[in-house]
Structures are given as structure tokens and as C-alpha cells.
Tab-separated table of C-alpha atoms and ligand atoms in Angstrom:
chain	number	residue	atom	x	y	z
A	1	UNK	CA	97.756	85.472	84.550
A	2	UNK	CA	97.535	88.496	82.149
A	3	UNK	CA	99.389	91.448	82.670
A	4	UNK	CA	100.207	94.418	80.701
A	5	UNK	CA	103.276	94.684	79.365
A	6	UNK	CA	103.415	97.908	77.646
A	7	UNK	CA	105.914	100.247	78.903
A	8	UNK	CA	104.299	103.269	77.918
A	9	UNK	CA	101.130	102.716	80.418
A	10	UNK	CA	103.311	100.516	83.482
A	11	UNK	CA	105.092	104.016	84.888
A	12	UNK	CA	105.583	103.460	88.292
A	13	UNK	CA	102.939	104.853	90.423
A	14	UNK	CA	104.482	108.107	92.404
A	15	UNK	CA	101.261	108.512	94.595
A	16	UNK	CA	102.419	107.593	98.578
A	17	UNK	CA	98.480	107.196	99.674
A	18	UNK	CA	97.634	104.340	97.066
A	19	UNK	CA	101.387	102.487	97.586
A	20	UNK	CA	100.578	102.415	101.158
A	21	UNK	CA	97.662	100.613	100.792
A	22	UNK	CA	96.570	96.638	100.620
A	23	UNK	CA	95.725	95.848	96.737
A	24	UNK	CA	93.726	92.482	95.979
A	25	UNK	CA	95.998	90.288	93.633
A	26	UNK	CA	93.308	87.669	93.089
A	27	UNK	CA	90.926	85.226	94.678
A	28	UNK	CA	92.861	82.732	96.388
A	29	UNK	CA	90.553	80.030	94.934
A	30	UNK	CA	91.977	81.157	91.140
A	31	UNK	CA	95.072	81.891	91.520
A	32	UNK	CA	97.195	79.625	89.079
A	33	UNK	CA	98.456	76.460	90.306
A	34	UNK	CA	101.953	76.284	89.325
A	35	UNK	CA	104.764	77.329	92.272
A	36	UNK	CA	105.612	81.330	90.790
A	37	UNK	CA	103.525	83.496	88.344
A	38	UNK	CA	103.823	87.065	87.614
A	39	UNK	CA	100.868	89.780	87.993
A	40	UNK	CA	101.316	93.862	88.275
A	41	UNK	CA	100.475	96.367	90.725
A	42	UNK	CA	100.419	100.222	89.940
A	43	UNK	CA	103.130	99.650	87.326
A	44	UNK	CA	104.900	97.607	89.318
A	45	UNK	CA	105.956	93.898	87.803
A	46	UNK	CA	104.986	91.328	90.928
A	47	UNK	CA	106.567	87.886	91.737
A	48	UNK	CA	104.145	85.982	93.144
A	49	UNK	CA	105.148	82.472	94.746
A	50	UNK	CA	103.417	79.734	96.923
A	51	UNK	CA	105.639	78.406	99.968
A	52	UNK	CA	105.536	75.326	101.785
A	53	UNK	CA	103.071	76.153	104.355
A	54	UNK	CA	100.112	77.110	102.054
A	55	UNK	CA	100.330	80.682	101.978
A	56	UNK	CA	102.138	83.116	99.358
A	57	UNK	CA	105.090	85.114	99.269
A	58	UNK	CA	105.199	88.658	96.715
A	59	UNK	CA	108.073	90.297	96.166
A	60	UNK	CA	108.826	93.190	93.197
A	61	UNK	CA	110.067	91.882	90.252
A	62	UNK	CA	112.678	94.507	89.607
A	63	UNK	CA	113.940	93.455	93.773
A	64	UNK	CA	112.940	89.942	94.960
A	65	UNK	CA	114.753	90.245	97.769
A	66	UNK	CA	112.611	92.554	99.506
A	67	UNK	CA	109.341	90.675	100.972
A	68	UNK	CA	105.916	92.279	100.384
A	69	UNK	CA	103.716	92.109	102.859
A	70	UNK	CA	100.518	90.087	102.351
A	71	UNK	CA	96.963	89.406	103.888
A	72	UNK	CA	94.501	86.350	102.694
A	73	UNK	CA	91.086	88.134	103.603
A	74	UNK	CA	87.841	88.152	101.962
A	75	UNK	CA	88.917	84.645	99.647
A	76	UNK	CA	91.790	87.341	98.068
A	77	UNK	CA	95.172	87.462	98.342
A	78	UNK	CA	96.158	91.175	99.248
A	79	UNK	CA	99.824	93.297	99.027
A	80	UNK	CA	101.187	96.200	99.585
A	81	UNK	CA	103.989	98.624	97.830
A	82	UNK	CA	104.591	100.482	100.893
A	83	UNK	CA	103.528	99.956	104.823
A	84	UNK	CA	99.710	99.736	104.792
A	85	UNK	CA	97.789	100.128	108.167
A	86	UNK	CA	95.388	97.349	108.886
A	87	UNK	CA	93.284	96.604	106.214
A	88	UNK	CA	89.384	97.001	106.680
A	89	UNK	CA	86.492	95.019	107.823
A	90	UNK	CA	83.793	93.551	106.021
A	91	UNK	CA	81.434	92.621	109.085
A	92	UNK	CA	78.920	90.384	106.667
A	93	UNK	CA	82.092	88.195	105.825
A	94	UNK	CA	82.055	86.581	109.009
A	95	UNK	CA	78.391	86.095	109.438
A	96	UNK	CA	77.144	82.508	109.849
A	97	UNK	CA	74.665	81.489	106.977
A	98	UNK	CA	76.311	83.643	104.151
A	99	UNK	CA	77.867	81.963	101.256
A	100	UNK	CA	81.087	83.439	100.400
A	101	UNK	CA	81.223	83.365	96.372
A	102	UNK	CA	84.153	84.962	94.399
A	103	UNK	CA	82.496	85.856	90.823
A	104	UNK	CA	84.926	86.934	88.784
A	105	UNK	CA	88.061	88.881	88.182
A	106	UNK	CA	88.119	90.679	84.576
A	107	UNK	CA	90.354	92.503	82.928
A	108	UNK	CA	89.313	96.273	81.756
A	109	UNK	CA	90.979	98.677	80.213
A	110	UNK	CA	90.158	101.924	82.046
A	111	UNK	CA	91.595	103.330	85.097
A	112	UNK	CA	90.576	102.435	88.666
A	113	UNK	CA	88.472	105.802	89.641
A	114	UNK	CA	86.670	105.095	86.317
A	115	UNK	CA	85.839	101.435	87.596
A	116	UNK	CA	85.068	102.589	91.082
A	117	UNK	CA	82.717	105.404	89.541
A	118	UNK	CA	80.909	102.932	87.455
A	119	UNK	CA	80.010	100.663	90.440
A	120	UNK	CA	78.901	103.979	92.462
A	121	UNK	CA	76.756	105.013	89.446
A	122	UNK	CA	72.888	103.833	89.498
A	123	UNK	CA	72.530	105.916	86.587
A	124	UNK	CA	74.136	103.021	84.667
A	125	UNK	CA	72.080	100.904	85.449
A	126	UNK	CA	68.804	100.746	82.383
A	127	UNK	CA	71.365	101.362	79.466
A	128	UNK	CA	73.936	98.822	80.587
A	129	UNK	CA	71.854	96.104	82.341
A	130	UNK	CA	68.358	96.594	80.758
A	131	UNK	CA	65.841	93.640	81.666
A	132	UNK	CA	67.403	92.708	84.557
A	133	UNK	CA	68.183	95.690	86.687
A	134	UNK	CA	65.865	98.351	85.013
A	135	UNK	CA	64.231	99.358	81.939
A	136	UNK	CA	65.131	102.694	79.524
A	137	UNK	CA	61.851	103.866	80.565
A	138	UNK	CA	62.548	104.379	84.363
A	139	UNK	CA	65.760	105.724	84.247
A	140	UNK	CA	65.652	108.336	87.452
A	141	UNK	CA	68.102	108.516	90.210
A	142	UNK	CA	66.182	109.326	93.232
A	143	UNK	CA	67.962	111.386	95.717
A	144	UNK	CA	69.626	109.492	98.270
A	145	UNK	CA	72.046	110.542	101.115
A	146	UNK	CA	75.586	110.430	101.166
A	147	UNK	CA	77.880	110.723	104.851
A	148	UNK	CA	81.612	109.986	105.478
A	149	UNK	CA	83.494	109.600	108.221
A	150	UNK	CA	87.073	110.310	108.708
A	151	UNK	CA	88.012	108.526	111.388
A	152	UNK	CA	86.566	105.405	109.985
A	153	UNK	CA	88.108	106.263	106.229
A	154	UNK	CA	84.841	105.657	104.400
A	155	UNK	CA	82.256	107.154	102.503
A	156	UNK	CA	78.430	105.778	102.631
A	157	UNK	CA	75.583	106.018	100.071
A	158	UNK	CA	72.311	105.380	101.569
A	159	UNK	CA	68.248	105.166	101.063
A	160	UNK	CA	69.624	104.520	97.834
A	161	UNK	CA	66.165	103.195	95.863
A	162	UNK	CA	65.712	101.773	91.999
A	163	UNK	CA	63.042	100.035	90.290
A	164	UNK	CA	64.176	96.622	88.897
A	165	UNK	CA	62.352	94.339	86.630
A	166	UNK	CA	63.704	91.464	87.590
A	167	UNK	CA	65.685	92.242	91.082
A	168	UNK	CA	67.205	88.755	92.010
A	169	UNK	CA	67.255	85.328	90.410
A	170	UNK	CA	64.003	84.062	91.955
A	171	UNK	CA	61.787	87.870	91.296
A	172	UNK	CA	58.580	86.783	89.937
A	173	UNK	CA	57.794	90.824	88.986
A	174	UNK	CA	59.426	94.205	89.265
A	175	UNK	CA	59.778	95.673	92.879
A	176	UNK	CA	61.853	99.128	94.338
A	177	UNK	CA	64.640	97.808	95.597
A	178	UNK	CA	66.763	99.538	98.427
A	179	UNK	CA	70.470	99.741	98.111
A	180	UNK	CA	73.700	101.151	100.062
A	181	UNK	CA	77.068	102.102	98.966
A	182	UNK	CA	79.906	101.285	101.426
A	183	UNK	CA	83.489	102.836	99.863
A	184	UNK	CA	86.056	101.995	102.254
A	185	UNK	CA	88.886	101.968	100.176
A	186	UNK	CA	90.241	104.151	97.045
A	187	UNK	CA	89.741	101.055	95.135
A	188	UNK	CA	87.332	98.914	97.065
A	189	UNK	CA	83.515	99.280	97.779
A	190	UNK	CA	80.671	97.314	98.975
A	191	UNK	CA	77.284	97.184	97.819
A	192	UNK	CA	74.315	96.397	100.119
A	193	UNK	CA	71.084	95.173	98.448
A	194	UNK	CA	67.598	94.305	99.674
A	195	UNK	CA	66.581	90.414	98.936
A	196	UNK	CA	63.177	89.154	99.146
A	197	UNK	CA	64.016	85.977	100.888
A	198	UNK	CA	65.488	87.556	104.375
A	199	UNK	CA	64.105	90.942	104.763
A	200	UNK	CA	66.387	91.760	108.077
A	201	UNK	CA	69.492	91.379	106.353
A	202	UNK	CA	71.432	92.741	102.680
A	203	UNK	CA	72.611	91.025	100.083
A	204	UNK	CA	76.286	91.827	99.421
A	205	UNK	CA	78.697	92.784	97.061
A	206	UNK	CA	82.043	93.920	97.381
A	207	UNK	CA	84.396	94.659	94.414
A	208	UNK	CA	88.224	95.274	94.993
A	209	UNK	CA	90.255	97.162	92.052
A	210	UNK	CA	93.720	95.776	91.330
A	211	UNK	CA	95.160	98.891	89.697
A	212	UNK	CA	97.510	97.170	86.890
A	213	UNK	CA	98.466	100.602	86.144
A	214	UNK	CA	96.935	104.214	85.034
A	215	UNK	CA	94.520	102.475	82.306
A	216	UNK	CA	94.252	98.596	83.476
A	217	UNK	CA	92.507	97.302	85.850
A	218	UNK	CA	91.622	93.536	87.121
A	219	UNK	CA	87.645	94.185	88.833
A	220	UNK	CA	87.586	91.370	91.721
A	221	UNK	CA	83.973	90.608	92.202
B	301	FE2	FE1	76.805	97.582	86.037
């Protein structure tokens, strides 16, 4: 599993809030085979290990005595740096009749606000993914309504609407398609989209930042 390995960007992270949360560490369907790898987390070298009954066991590389907590949700393995509270809900995960499909995990070099921003960002969308989700000659961002709740830690983008071309796999023509942003985690948001097949229900798609460390990030799709 690649990691970075250059000092100069692997400081340890200082910041309390993001230690003390869960971090995905890969789909548990990917991870490598072999009993121990290593992997990073905020600047932080990782041992990860299988054990005997299936699951996983983290610890720090710099201390492997001390245990990390973990959490298989989602088809990812989670940890934590510090003592994270319960880690959210993703209601559509347990619905009967969705396919649970883990699409990637990539590399990038930028820094985990920057990915999180460029999910968030419609705007994005005709210059990076032209023919598929838009064209460079419909390029607005229609206003759309944001709300957040503190109790509930999360931040929503909604009537969120953009012509696509070619909107799913089996669009015949283009079509306004409706959207919704759900960001319930520094690192992690979800992405509701209208399908033509099953009106009454959204199309999801979640993707969970590992922060390697200030510049490197591994996007879990
Ligand atoms: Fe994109």
C-alpha cells in the first residue's frame, strides 16, 4: 500500500478535532492480503495487521503497543488517533435492494479540505467531466440552499440542480438532474443523485478522505 514517506510533509498532525475522529484506512475488500502492511494517518506511520478472527488490529508505528481503535462500516476499515465518539450513519447503507460498490481509492496529492471542496464544487463539473456530466456551454451554478445542524454535526446542500448530457449509464439524452450534499464529517461527504430508473429514491455516493498528511490524500469512493 503506498504511503508517503517524506519527512518534510508527514509532521504529526497537532489538531485535537481531526485526531479524535474515525479515518477510513481502506475498503476492506482491497486491503492487501498478506498478515501486516503499513499505511499513514495525519503523519502518523500505521501498523496494520489481520488477527485470527477476521477482523484487524492498528496500532502506531512509532508505539505498537498501544491498540487503535477500529470500526468495519460502510465496506472500510476505520481508526482513530485519539477517542472518537460514535461514528456516523449512512441510512441508505442498510437499505434492502442497494448494491454496495467500493470504486476506488486513489492517491492525490493535495490536502483533504482541497479534496472535500472539489467534491462540494458543481462548478467543476463541465471543465473536468465534459460529455458526461455537462458541457462548457452550460456551465451555471444555480442557487441552491445550504442548512447545518449542530447537534447532528453536519452540513446539507440541497435543491442542488445541473444539466447533464449524459446523467447515468443508461441516459438516452440530457436531463436536469437534482442533487444533495450530505457533509457529515471533516473528511467525509455523501452525495445524493436523482436516477431515472427509481424516481422515489437517490442514487448515492459517499467519499471518505484518508488524510496521509497536510498534502496527501487516499479519496475512498
Ligand atoms: Fe469531479
Amino acid at each position: 500500500m503506498a504511503v508517503v514517506s517524506d519527512a518534510q510533509n508527514s509532521a504529526e498532525c497537532p489538531d485535537r478535532v481531526l485526531l479524535d475522529l474515525w479515518h477510513p484506512i481502506g475498503a476492506t475488500t482491497e486491503l492487501p492480503s498478506r498478515r501486516q502492511w503499513s499505511d499513514q494517518l495525519l503523519g502518523v506511520g500505521l501498523q496494520v495487521e489481520r488477527i485470527a478472527d477476521g477482523g484487524f488490529r492498528v496500532s502506531r508505528q512509532d508505539d505498537a503497543e498501544v491498540e487503535l481503535p477500529v470500526r468495519e462500516r460502510f465496506g472500510y476499515l476505520w481508526t482513530s488517533l485519539g477517542e472518537p465518539r460514535e461514528l456516523f450513519d449512512i441510512p441508505e447503507a442498510e437499505e434492502s435492494g442497494r448494491r454496495l460498490l467500493h470504486a476506488g481509492s486513489i492517491m492525490v496529492h493535495t490536502s483533504a479540505g482541497c479534496g472535500m471542496e472539489n467534491f462540494l464544487d458543481m462548478g467543476h463539473f463541465p471543465f473536468v467531466h465534459p460529455g458526461v456530466l455537462e458541457d462548457e456551454t452550460r456551465t451555471e451554478v444555480k442557487d441552491y440552499t445550504v442548512t447545518s445542524s449542530v447537534a447532528d454535526h453536519e452540513i446539507w446542500d440541497t435543491e442542488c440542480v445541473f444539466y447533464q448530457p449524459q446523467a447515468a449509464m443508461d441516459s438516452t439524452g440530457g436531463a436536469e438532474v437534482n442533487y444533495a450534499y450530505r457533509v457529515m464529517h471533516p473528511n467525509g461527504a455523501a452525495l445524493f443523485k436523482s436516477n431515472s430508473q427509481q424516481p422515489d429514491r437517490f442514487d448515492t455516493v459517499a467519499l471518505f478522505i484518508q488524510p496521509l498528511d497536510e498534502e496527501h490524500i487516499r479519496a475512498h469512493m
